[in-house]
Amino acid sequence: MTQFRKGYLHSYGAFFLILVAFFDVLVIAGNYHFVLFANQIEVSKDLTFVLVLTLIVFISIATSHSFYRSYRTSKLLTEIGELFSYWVSTFAIIATLIFVFESKMPMPSDVLLVWFISTLVFLAISRVILRTFVYKLRAYGRNFRRVAIIGATPIAERLHHSITSNNWMGLKFSGFFDDRSHDRFSEAFQGQLVESVETLLAYIAKDDIDIVYITLPMSAQKRIKSTIDKLSQTNVSIYYAPDFYTFDLLRAHWDSIEDQPLISIIETPFVGDNTVLKRLEDIVLSSLILCGIAIPMLIVAMLIKFDSSGPAIYRQKRYGLDGKSFTIYKFRTMRSTPDDKVFKQATQNDPRVTRLGRFLRKYSIDELPQFINVLQGRMSVVGPRPHPLALDDEHLNLIKRYNLRFKVKPGITGWAQVNGYRGETKELHVMDKRIQLDLEYIKRWSVLFDLKIIFLTFWTIIKPVNAY
C-alpha cells in the first residue's frame, strides 16, 4: 500500500465552508455599495432593505440546495453553474418583489442590472481564485484524502481511472481490497495485487485511510452489508458505488418517499427551480431576439409573398413536451405544403423549394418565427429539434429510447444540430446518432451548456452543413 502524509485543512472543512459563504456575502454587499457609489446614488433605508433581502434570499436558496459543500470531485464549471442558477433565481425574486410592492424603483433599473451582472462576474472570479488556491495546496501535497476501493469490478476500474487521472480532486489512491476468490475478479484485475478487507481494516486502524468506496456488485447484498458493518466500527467515510450503467440513466438523482431512498432512472432535468430557470432563460432570450429581428422578419415575410404565392408563415403540427402536439411556425420555403400523412423530407436540389426558400433554409432564417413558439411556452431556445409527426411516428419503434427526447421541450437549436446532424436523415444510423445527441443534451443540461450551444449555433449558421 502506498503511504501518504495526512491531509491539510481536513479538520477545518466546516469552518472553511462558512468562510466561503461569508465571503460571498461580502462580494454581494461590497459590489452593491460600489455600484451605488459609482453612480452617485446615496444609500437609503429602502436600498439597504433591498440589499438585506437579497442576501437573505440568496443564502436561503444556496443553503437549501447544499451549495456550501465540498466540491472536491466536481469541476469548476459545475460549481459556477450552480452559483449562476442561485444568483439568477435570487435576482428574479428580488426584481419581482420590487416590481409588485414598490411604486417607484429604489434605484434605476439599469443600475440594478449592472449590479446583478457585475456581482455574478465577481462571484465567479472568487471561485476561480479559491480553486487556484486549493489546487496549489494539492500540488504541494496538501489538502488531499486517502481512498481505498473494495471490490475488483469494472466499476472499481472506472473509479480508479477517474481518481488517478484527475489530480485536481486531491484524492490519493491507496489500493484495491476484495475477499472474493480471484476467479470472480474483473479481467483487468487478473494478476494485480488485491489485498483483503482485513488488511484494509488494519490500515484504517493506523489512520492511513480517509474514504472507502465499495464497488461490489449489487447482487452481493450480504457481503456488502457485512463489509459496511465492519467499516462502521471505524471513522472512515464510506461510499457505495452501485453499477447503474446497465440502466442507461437519464438525469439520475436521489429522492425519497419518507425514509425510503429512491434513485431516478429516467427523469426530465426541468424539475423544481430548474423549471423556473429554464423558462426564465427562454423568456429573456426570445424577447431580446424578437425585439432585434422584428423588422427583418417583416421584410422576409414581404419577400416571400413577392417570390411565390401562398402564406408567408407555414404552420405544421409537431410533437412537443410529453409527446403532446403543438403548432410550429416557420417561414414558408416551398411552393406547396406537404401533408403530414404523405410527408417527404426536403432533399438536396428539392424542386419544391423556392429560390428565396433555398437561401432562408441554408442560413436557418426560416426558423426565426419559432421564437414566438418559445415565448408562448411551447418550445425552448435550446432543445431537441422537433420533427414532422410522420418522421417521429416512423422512427419511434426503430430507435431505442427515441421517445425520451419528449421529456423536454423541443428547441430552435440543439446539441445534435451544432454537431452537424441537421437536415435530411436519409439513413437510420443518422437519425440514431441525432437521438443519441438529443439524449446527451438532456443528461448534461445546464444554463452554461445552453449558452455554449447558442454560441456554436452562430458558427453553424456562418458555415452551414446539410442545410437545403
Coordinates of C-alpha atoms in Angstrom, one line a residue:
M1 CA 0.0 0.0 0.0
T2 CA 1.2 3.5 -0.9
Q3 CA 1.8 5.8 2.1
F4 CA 0.8 9.5 2.1
R5 CA 1.1 12.3 4.5
K6 CA -2.1 13.4 6.3
G7 CA -4.3 15.9 4.6
Y8 CA -4.3 19.6 5.3
L9 CA -7.4 21.7 6.2
H10 CA -9.1 18.4 6.9
S11 CA -10.2 19.3 10.4
Y12 CA -11.2 22.8 9.4
G13 CA -13.6 21.8 6.5
A14 CA -16.8 23.1 8.1
F15 CA -15.2 26.4 9.1
F16 CA -13.7 26.8 5.7
L17 CA -17.1 26.5 4.0
I18 CA -18.6 29.0 6.4
L19 CA -15.8 31.4 5.3
V20 CA -16.8 30.8 1.7
A21 CA -20.4 31.7 2.5
F22 CA -19.2 34.8 4.4
F23 CA -17.0 35.9 1.5
D24 CA -20.0 35.6 -0.9
V25 CA -21.9 37.9 1.4
L26 CA -19.0 40.4 1.3
V27 CA -18.8 40.2 -2.5
I28 CA -22.5 40.9 -3.0
A29 CA -22.7 43.6 -0.4
G30 CA -19.4 45.2 -1.3
N31 CA -20.2 45.4 -5.0
Y32 CA -23.7 46.7 -4.2
H33 CA -22.2 49.7 -2.4
F34 CA -19.5 50.2 -5.1
V35 CA -22.1 50.3 -7.9
L36 CA -24.2 52.8 -5.9
F37 CA -21.1 54.9 -5.2
A38 CA -20.0 54.8 -8.9
N39 CA -23.5 56.0 -9.9
Q40 CA -23.6 58.7 -7.2
I41 CA -26.6 57.2 -5.5
E42 CA -26.9 57.8 -1.8
V43 CA -27.6 54.8 0.4
S44 CA -31.1 55.0 1.8
K45 CA -33.2 52.8 4.1
D46 CA -35.0 51.3 1.1
L47 CA -31.7 50.5 -0.7
T48 CA -30.4 48.9 2.5
F49 CA -33.5 46.8 2.8
V50 CA -33.2 45.6 -0.8
L51 CA -29.6 44.5 -0.1
V52 CA -30.5 42.7 3.2
L53 CA -33.4 41.0 1.5
T54 CA -31.2 39.9 -1.4
L55 CA -28.6 38.4 1.0
I56 CA -31.4 36.5 2.9
V57 CA -32.9 35.1 -0.3
F58 CA -29.5 34.2 -1.9
I59 CA -28.2 32.4 1.3
S60 CA -31.6 30.7 1.8
I61 CA -31.6 29.3 -1.8
A62 CA -28.0 28.3 -1.7
T63 CA -28.1 26.5 1.6
S64 CA -31.4 24.8 0.8
H65 CA -29.6 23.2 -2.2
S66 CA -26.5 22.4 -0.2
F67 CA -24.4 24.8 -2.2
Y68 CA -21.8 25.3 0.6
R69 CA -20.4 21.8 0.5
S70 CA -17.1 20.3 -0.7
Y71 CA -16.7 20.4 -4.5
R72 CA -13.6 18.1 -4.3
T73 CA -14.9 15.7 -7.0
S74 CA -16.8 18.4 -9.0
K75 CA -15.4 20.5 -11.8
L76 CA -15.2 24.3 -11.6
L77 CA -17.9 24.8 -14.2
T78 CA -20.3 22.7 -12.1
E79 CA -19.8 25.0 -9.1
I80 CA -20.1 28.2 -11.2
G81 CA -23.1 26.8 -13.0
E82 CA -24.9 26.3 -9.6
L83 CA -23.7 29.7 -8.5
F84 CA -25.2 31.2 -11.7
S85 CA -28.5 29.4 -11.1
Y86 CA -28.9 30.6 -7.5
W87 CA -27.9 34.2 -8.2
V88 CA -30.3 34.4 -11.2
S89 CA -33.1 32.9 -9.1
T90 CA -32.3 35.5 -6.4
F91 CA -32.3 38.4 -8.8
A92 CA -35.6 37.2 -10.4
I93 CA -37.3 37.1 -6.9
I94 CA -35.9 40.5 -5.8
A95 CA -36.8 42.2 -9.1
T96 CA -40.4 40.7 -8.9
L97 CA -40.8 41.9 -5.4
I98 CA -39.6 45.4 -6.2
F99 CA -42.0 45.5 -9.2
V100 CA -45.0 44.2 -7.3
F101 CA -44.6 46.1 -4.0
E102 CA -42.7 49.3 -4.9
S103 CA -44.5 52.1 -6.8
K104 CA -41.1 53.6 -7.5
M105 CA -37.8 51.7 -8.1
P106 CA -35.4 52.4 -5.2
M107 CA -32.6 52.6 -7.9
P108 CA -32.6 52.9 -11.7
S109 CA -33.3 49.6 -13.5
D110 CA -30.0 50.0 -15.5
V111 CA -28.0 50.3 -12.2
L112 CA -29.8 47.3 -10.8
L113 CA -28.9 45.3 -13.9
V114 CA -25.2 46.4 -13.7
W115 CA -25.1 45.3 -10.1
F116 CA -26.6 41.9 -11.0
I117 CA -24.2 41.2 -13.8
S118 CA -21.1 42.5 -12.2
T119 CA -21.8 40.6 -8.9
L120 CA -22.2 37.4 -10.9
V121 CA -18.8 38.1 -12.5
F122 CA -17.1 38.8 -9.2
L123 CA -18.7 35.7 -7.5
A124 CA -17.4 33.6 -10.4
I125 CA -13.9 35.1 -10.2
S126 CA -13.9 34.4 -6.4
R127 CA -14.5 30.7 -7.2
V128 CA -11.6 30.7 -9.7
I129 CA -9.3 32.2 -7.2
L130 CA -10.4 29.8 -4.5
R131 CA -9.9 26.8 -6.8
T132 CA -6.5 28.0 -7.8
F133 CA -5.5 28.3 -4.1
V134 CA -6.7 24.8 -3.3
Y135 CA -5.0 23.3 -6.4
K136 CA -1.8 24.9 -5.3
L137 CA -2.1 23.3 -1.9
R138 CA -2.7 19.9 -3.5
A139 CA 0.3 20.4 -5.8
Y140 CA 2.4 20.7 -2.7
G141 CA 0.9 17.6 -1.2
R142 CA -1.7 19.2 1.0
N143 CA -5.5 19.1 1.2
F144 CA -6.0 15.6 0.0
R145 CA -7.9 12.5 1.1
R146 CA -6.6 8.9 1.0
V147 CA -9.0 6.5 -0.6
A148 CA -9.3 2.7 -0.9
I149 CA -11.6 0.7 -3.2
I150 CA -13.4 -2.5 -2.1
G151 CA -14.3 -4.7 -5.0
A152 CA -12.3 -5.8 -8.1
T153 CA -15.1 -4.9 -10.5
P154 CA -15.5 -2.9 -13.7
I155 CA -16.9 0.0 -11.6
A156 CA -13.7 -0.1 -9.4
E157 CA -11.6 0.1 -12.6
R158 CA -13.6 3.2 -13.8
L159 CA -13.4 4.8 -10.4
H160 CA -9.7 4.2 -10.1
H161 CA -9.1 5.7 -13.5
S162 CA -11.2 8.8 -12.6
I163 CA -9.2 9.3 -9.3
T164 CA -5.7 8.8 -10.8
S165 CA -6.4 10.9 -13.9
N166 CA -7.9 13.9 -12.1
N167 CA -5.2 15.1 -9.7
W168 CA -7.2 18.3 -9.0
M169 CA -9.6 16.3 -6.9
G170 CA -6.9 15.8 -4.3
L171 CA -7.7 12.0 -3.9
K172 CA -4.7 9.7 -3.3
F173 CA -5.4 6.1 -4.2
S174 CA -4.2 3.5 -1.7
G175 CA -5.2 0.2 -3.1
F176 CA -7.8 -2.4 -4.1
F177 CA -9.3 -4.8 -1.5
D178 CA -11.6 -7.8 -2.0
D179 CA -12.2 -11.0 -0.1
R180 CA -13.7 -12.9 -3.1
S181 CA -11.7 -15.5 -5.0
H182 CA -9.6 -14.2 -7.8
D183 CA -11.6 -16.1 -10.5
R184 CA -14.5 -13.7 -9.7
F185 CA -12.5 -10.6 -10.3
S186 CA -12.9 -8.5 -13.4
E187 CA -10.4 -9.3 -16.1
A188 CA -8.5 -6.1 -15.6
F189 CA -7.5 -7.3 -12.0
Q190 CA -6.1 -10.7 -13.0
G191 CA -2.5 -10.8 -11.7
Q192 CA -2.9 -7.5 -9.9
L193 CA -2.3 -7.0 -6.1
V194 CA -5.7 -7.1 -4.4
E195 CA -5.5 -7.3 -0.7
S196 CA -8.1 -8.5 1.8
V197 CA -10.6 -6.4 3.7
E198 CA -9.0 -7.4 7.0
T199 CA -5.7 -5.8 5.7
L200 CA -7.7 -2.6 4.9
L201 CA -9.1 -2.5 8.4
A202 CA -5.5 -2.7 9.7
Y203 CA -4.6 0.3 7.5
I204 CA -7.6 2.2 8.8
A205 CA -6.6 1.4 12.4
K206 CA -3.3 3.2 11.7
D207 CA -5.2 6.2 10.3
D208 CA -3.9 5.6 6.8
I209 CA -7.3 5.8 5.0
D210 CA -9.9 8.6 4.9
I211 CA -12.5 7.3 2.4
V212 CA -13.6 3.9 1.3
Y213 CA -15.5 3.2 -1.9
I214 CA -17.4 -0.1 -2.1
T215 CA -17.8 -1.3 -5.7
L216 CA -19.1 -4.8 -5.1
P217 CA -21.9 -5.9 -7.4
M218 CA -25.5 -5.1 -6.2
S219 CA -26.2 -8.9 -6.2
A220 CA -23.7 -9.3 -3.3
Q221 CA -26.0 -7.7 -0.7
K222 CA -24.9 -9.9 2.2
R223 CA -21.2 -9.2 1.5
I224 CA -21.9 -5.5 1.2
K225 CA -23.8 -5.4 4.4
S226 CA -21.1 -7.4 6.2
T227 CA -18.4 -5.0 4.8
I228 CA -20.3 -1.9 5.9
D229 CA -20.8 -3.4 9.4
K230 CA -17.0 -3.8 9.7
L231 CA -16.2 -0.4 8.4
S232 CA -18.9 1.3 10.5
Q233 CA -16.7 0.5 13.6
T234 CA -14.1 2.9 12.2
N235 CA -14.0 6.6 11.4
V236 CA -13.7 6.4 7.6
S237 CA -16.2 7.9 5.2
I238 CA -18.0 5.1 3.3
Y239 CA -19.5 5.4 -0.2
Y240 CA -21.2 2.7 -2.2
A241 CA -20.8 2.9 -6.0
P242 CA -23.7 0.9 -7.5
D243 CA -23.4 -0.3 -11.1
F244 CA -26.3 1.7 -12.6
Y245 CA -24.6 1.8 -16.0
T246 CA -26.7 -1.1 -17.1
F247 CA -29.8 1.1 -16.8
D248 CA -28.5 3.9 -19.1
L249 CA -29.7 6.6 -16.7
L250 CA -31.3 9.8 -17.9
R251 CA -30.9 12.7 -15.4
A252 CA -30.4 10.4 -12.4
H253 CA -30.8 11.9 -9.0
W254 CA -31.6 10.8 -5.5
D255 CA -35.0 11.2 -3.9
S256 CA -37.0 9.6 -1.2
I257 CA -40.5 8.8 0.0
E258 CA -40.4 9.3 3.7
D259 CA -37.4 7.2 4.8
Q260 CA -37.2 5.1 1.6
P261 CA -34.4 6.3 -0.7
L262 CA -35.0 6.3 -4.4
I263 CA -32.9 7.0 -7.5
S264 CA -34.5 8.3 -10.7
I265 CA -33.7 6.1 -13.7
I266 CA -35.4 8.4 -16.3
E267 CA -36.4 12.0 -15.5
T268 CA -36.6 15.4 -17.1
P269 CA -33.9 17.9 -15.9
F270 CA -36.6 20.5 -15.5
V271 CA -37.9 19.9 -12.0
G272 CA -38.1 22.3 -9.2
D273 CA -36.2 25.5 -9.6
N274 CA -34.6 24.3 -12.9
T275 CA -38.1 24.7 -14.4
V276 CA -38.2 28.3 -13.4
L277 CA -34.6 28.9 -14.5
K278 CA -35.1 27.3 -18.0
R279 CA -38.4 29.3 -18.6
L280 CA -36.7 32.5 -17.4
E281 CA -33.8 31.8 -19.8
D282 CA -36.3 31.3 -22.7
I283 CA -38.4 34.4 -22.0
V284 CA -35.3 36.7 -21.7
L285 CA -33.6 35.3 -24.8
S286 CA -36.7 35.1 -27.0
S287 CA -37.8 38.6 -26.0
L288 CA -34.5 40.1 -26.7
I289 CA -34.1 38.3 -30.0
L290 CA -37.6 39.1 -31.2
C291 CA -37.0 42.8 -30.5
G292 CA -33.9 42.7 -32.6
I293 CA -35.4 40.7 -35.5
A294 CA -38.9 42.1 -35.7
I295 CA -38.2 44.4 -38.7
P296 CA -36.0 41.8 -40.6
M297 CA -38.8 39.2 -40.1
L298 CA -41.3 41.6 -41.6
I299 CA -39.0 42.2 -44.6
V300 CA -38.6 38.4 -45.1
A301 CA -42.3 37.9 -44.9
M302 CA -42.9 40.5 -47.6
L303 CA -40.1 39.0 -49.8
I304 CA -41.8 35.5 -49.5
K305 CA -45.1 37.0 -50.6
F306 CA -43.4 38.6 -53.7
D307 CA -41.4 35.5 -54.5
S308 CA -44.3 32.9 -54.7
S309 CA -48.0 32.6 -53.9
G310 CA -49.1 31.4 -50.6
P311 CA -48.9 32.4 -46.9
A312 CA -45.6 33.8 -45.5
I313 CA -45.9 31.8 -42.4
Y314 CA -46.0 28.0 -42.6
R315 CA -47.8 26.1 -39.8
Q316 CA -47.4 22.5 -39.0
K317 CA -48.1 20.1 -36.2
R318 CA -45.1 18.7 -34.2
Y319 CA -44.7 16.7 -31.1
G320 CA -43.5 18.7 -28.1
L321 CA -43.2 18.2 -24.3
D322 CA -44.6 14.8 -23.1
G323 CA -45.4 13.9 -26.8
K324 CA -48.2 16.4 -27.0
S325 CA -48.6 18.1 -30.4
F326 CA -48.4 21.8 -31.0
T327 CA -48.4 24.1 -34.0
I328 CA -44.9 25.2 -35.1
Y329 CA -44.3 28.4 -37.0
K330 CA -41.8 28.7 -39.9
F331 CA -41.3 31.0 -42.9
R332 CA -42.7 29.2 -45.9
T333 CA -39.8 28.0 -48.2
M334 CA -41.7 25.6 -50.5
R335 CA -44.2 26.2 -53.3
S336 CA -46.5 23.6 -51.8
T337 CA -47.1 22.4 -48.3
P338 CA -46.8 18.6 -47.9
D339 CA -49.4 16.9 -45.9
D340 CA -48.2 15.1 -42.8
K341 CA -49.6 11.8 -43.9
V342 CA -47.5 11.9 -47.1
F343 CA -44.5 13.6 -45.6
K344 CA -41.4 13.8 -47.6
Q345 CA -38.2 15.3 -46.2
A346 CA -36.5 18.2 -48.1
T347 CA -33.6 16.9 -50.2
Q348 CA -30.7 18.5 -52.0
N349 CA -31.9 20.4 -55.0
D350 CA -35.5 19.7 -54.0
P351 CA -37.8 21.2 -56.7
R352 CA -40.4 22.2 -54.2
V353 CA -38.1 24.7 -52.5
T354 CA -38.3 28.3 -53.9
R355 CA -35.2 30.3 -54.8
L356 CA -35.7 32.5 -51.8
G357 CA -36.6 29.5 -49.7
R358 CA -33.2 27.9 -50.5
F359 CA -31.4 30.9 -49.1
L360 CA -33.7 31.0 -46.0
R361 CA -33.1 27.3 -45.3
K362 CA -29.4 27.5 -45.8
Y363 CA -28.9 30.1 -43.1
S364 CA -31.8 28.9 -40.8
I365 CA -33.7 32.2 -41.3
D366 CA -36.9 30.1 -41.9
E367 CA -36.8 29.1 -38.2
L368 CA -37.0 32.7 -36.8
P369 CA -40.8 32.7 -36.2
Q370 CA -40.2 29.9 -33.7
F371 CA -39.1 32.4 -31.2
I372 CA -42.8 33.2 -31.0
N373 CA -43.3 29.5 -30.1
V374 CA -40.7 29.9 -27.4
L375 CA -42.4 33.0 -25.9
Q376 CA -45.7 31.0 -25.9
G377 CA -44.0 28.3 -23.8
R378 CA -44.4 25.6 -26.4
M379 CA -40.7 25.5 -27.3
S380 CA -37.3 26.4 -25.9
V381 CA -34.4 28.3 -27.5
V382 CA -32.3 25.1 -27.0
G383 CA -33.6 21.6 -27.0
P384 CA -34.1 18.6 -29.3
R385 CA -35.3 19.8 -32.8
P386 CA -39.0 18.9 -33.3
H387 CA -39.6 16.6 -36.3
P388 CA -42.7 16.4 -38.5
L389 CA -45.2 14.0 -37.0
A390 CA -44.7 11.4 -39.8
L391 CA -41.0 11.3 -39.2
D392 CA -41.4 10.8 -35.4
D393 CA -44.0 8.1 -36.0
E394 CA -41.7 6.3 -38.5
H395 CA -38.7 6.1 -36.1
L396 CA -40.5 5.7 -32.7
N397 CA -40.2 1.9 -32.8
L398 CA -37.0 1.8 -34.8
I399 CA -34.6 3.6 -32.5
K400 CA -34.1 2.7 -28.8
R401 CA -35.2 5.4 -26.3
Y402 CA -36.4 7.6 -29.1
N403 CA -39.4 8.7 -27.0
L404 CA -37.2 10.1 -24.3
R405 CA -36.5 13.2 -26.3
F406 CA -40.0 14.3 -25.4
K407 CA -39.0 14.7 -21.7
V408 CA -38.1 18.3 -22.6
K409 CA -39.5 21.0 -24.8
P410 CA -38.2 21.0 -28.4
G411 CA -35.8 23.7 -29.3
I412 CA -34.9 26.0 -32.1
T413 CA -31.4 24.8 -32.0
G414 CA -29.9 21.8 -30.2
W415 CA -26.8 19.7 -29.4
A416 CA -27.3 17.4 -32.4
Q417 CA -27.6 20.4 -34.8
V418 CA -24.3 22.1 -33.7
N419 CA -22.6 18.7 -34.1
G420 CA -23.6 18.5 -37.8
Y421 CA -26.8 16.4 -37.5
R422 CA -29.3 18.7 -39.1
G423 CA -31.4 18.5 -42.2
E424 CA -32.2 15.3 -44.1
T425 CA -31.9 11.9 -42.4
K426 CA -31.7 9.5 -45.3
E427 CA -30.3 6.6 -43.3
L428 CA -31.4 5.1 -40.0
H429 CA -27.9 5.5 -38.4
V430 CA -28.0 9.2 -39.0
M431 CA -31.3 9.6 -37.1
D432 CA -29.9 7.3 -34.4
K433 CA -26.9 9.5 -33.8
R434 CA -29.2 12.6 -33.7
I435 CA -31.3 11.0 -31.0
Q436 CA -28.1 10.0 -29.0
L437 CA -27.0 13.6 -29.1
D438 CA -30.5 14.8 -28.0
L439 CA -30.4 12.4 -25.0
E440 CA -26.9 13.5 -24.2
Y441 CA -28.2 17.1 -24.1
I442 CA -30.9 16.1 -21.6
K443 CA -28.3 14.3 -19.4
R444 CA -25.9 17.3 -19.5
W445 CA -28.3 20.2 -19.3
S446 CA -27.3 23.4 -17.6
V447 CA -27.6 27.1 -18.4
L448 CA -24.0 27.2 -19.3
F449 CA -24.4 24.2 -21.7
D450 CA -27.3 26.1 -23.3
L451 CA -25.2 29.2 -23.8
K452 CA -22.4 27.0 -25.3
I453 CA -24.9 25.6 -27.8
I454 CA -26.2 29.0 -28.7
F455 CA -22.7 30.2 -29.4
L456 CA -21.9 27.2 -31.6
T457 CA -25.2 27.7 -33.4
F458 CA -23.9 31.1 -34.8
W459 CA -20.9 29.2 -36.2
T460 CA -23.1 26.6 -37.9
I461 CA -25.1 29.4 -39.5
I462 CA -21.9 31.0 -40.9
K463 CA -20.7 27.7 -42.2
P464 CA -23.9 25.7 -42.8
V465 CA -23.8 21.9 -43.3
N466 CA -26.7 19.7 -44.6
A467 CA -29.0 22.8 -44.9
Y468 CA -31.1 22.6 -48.1

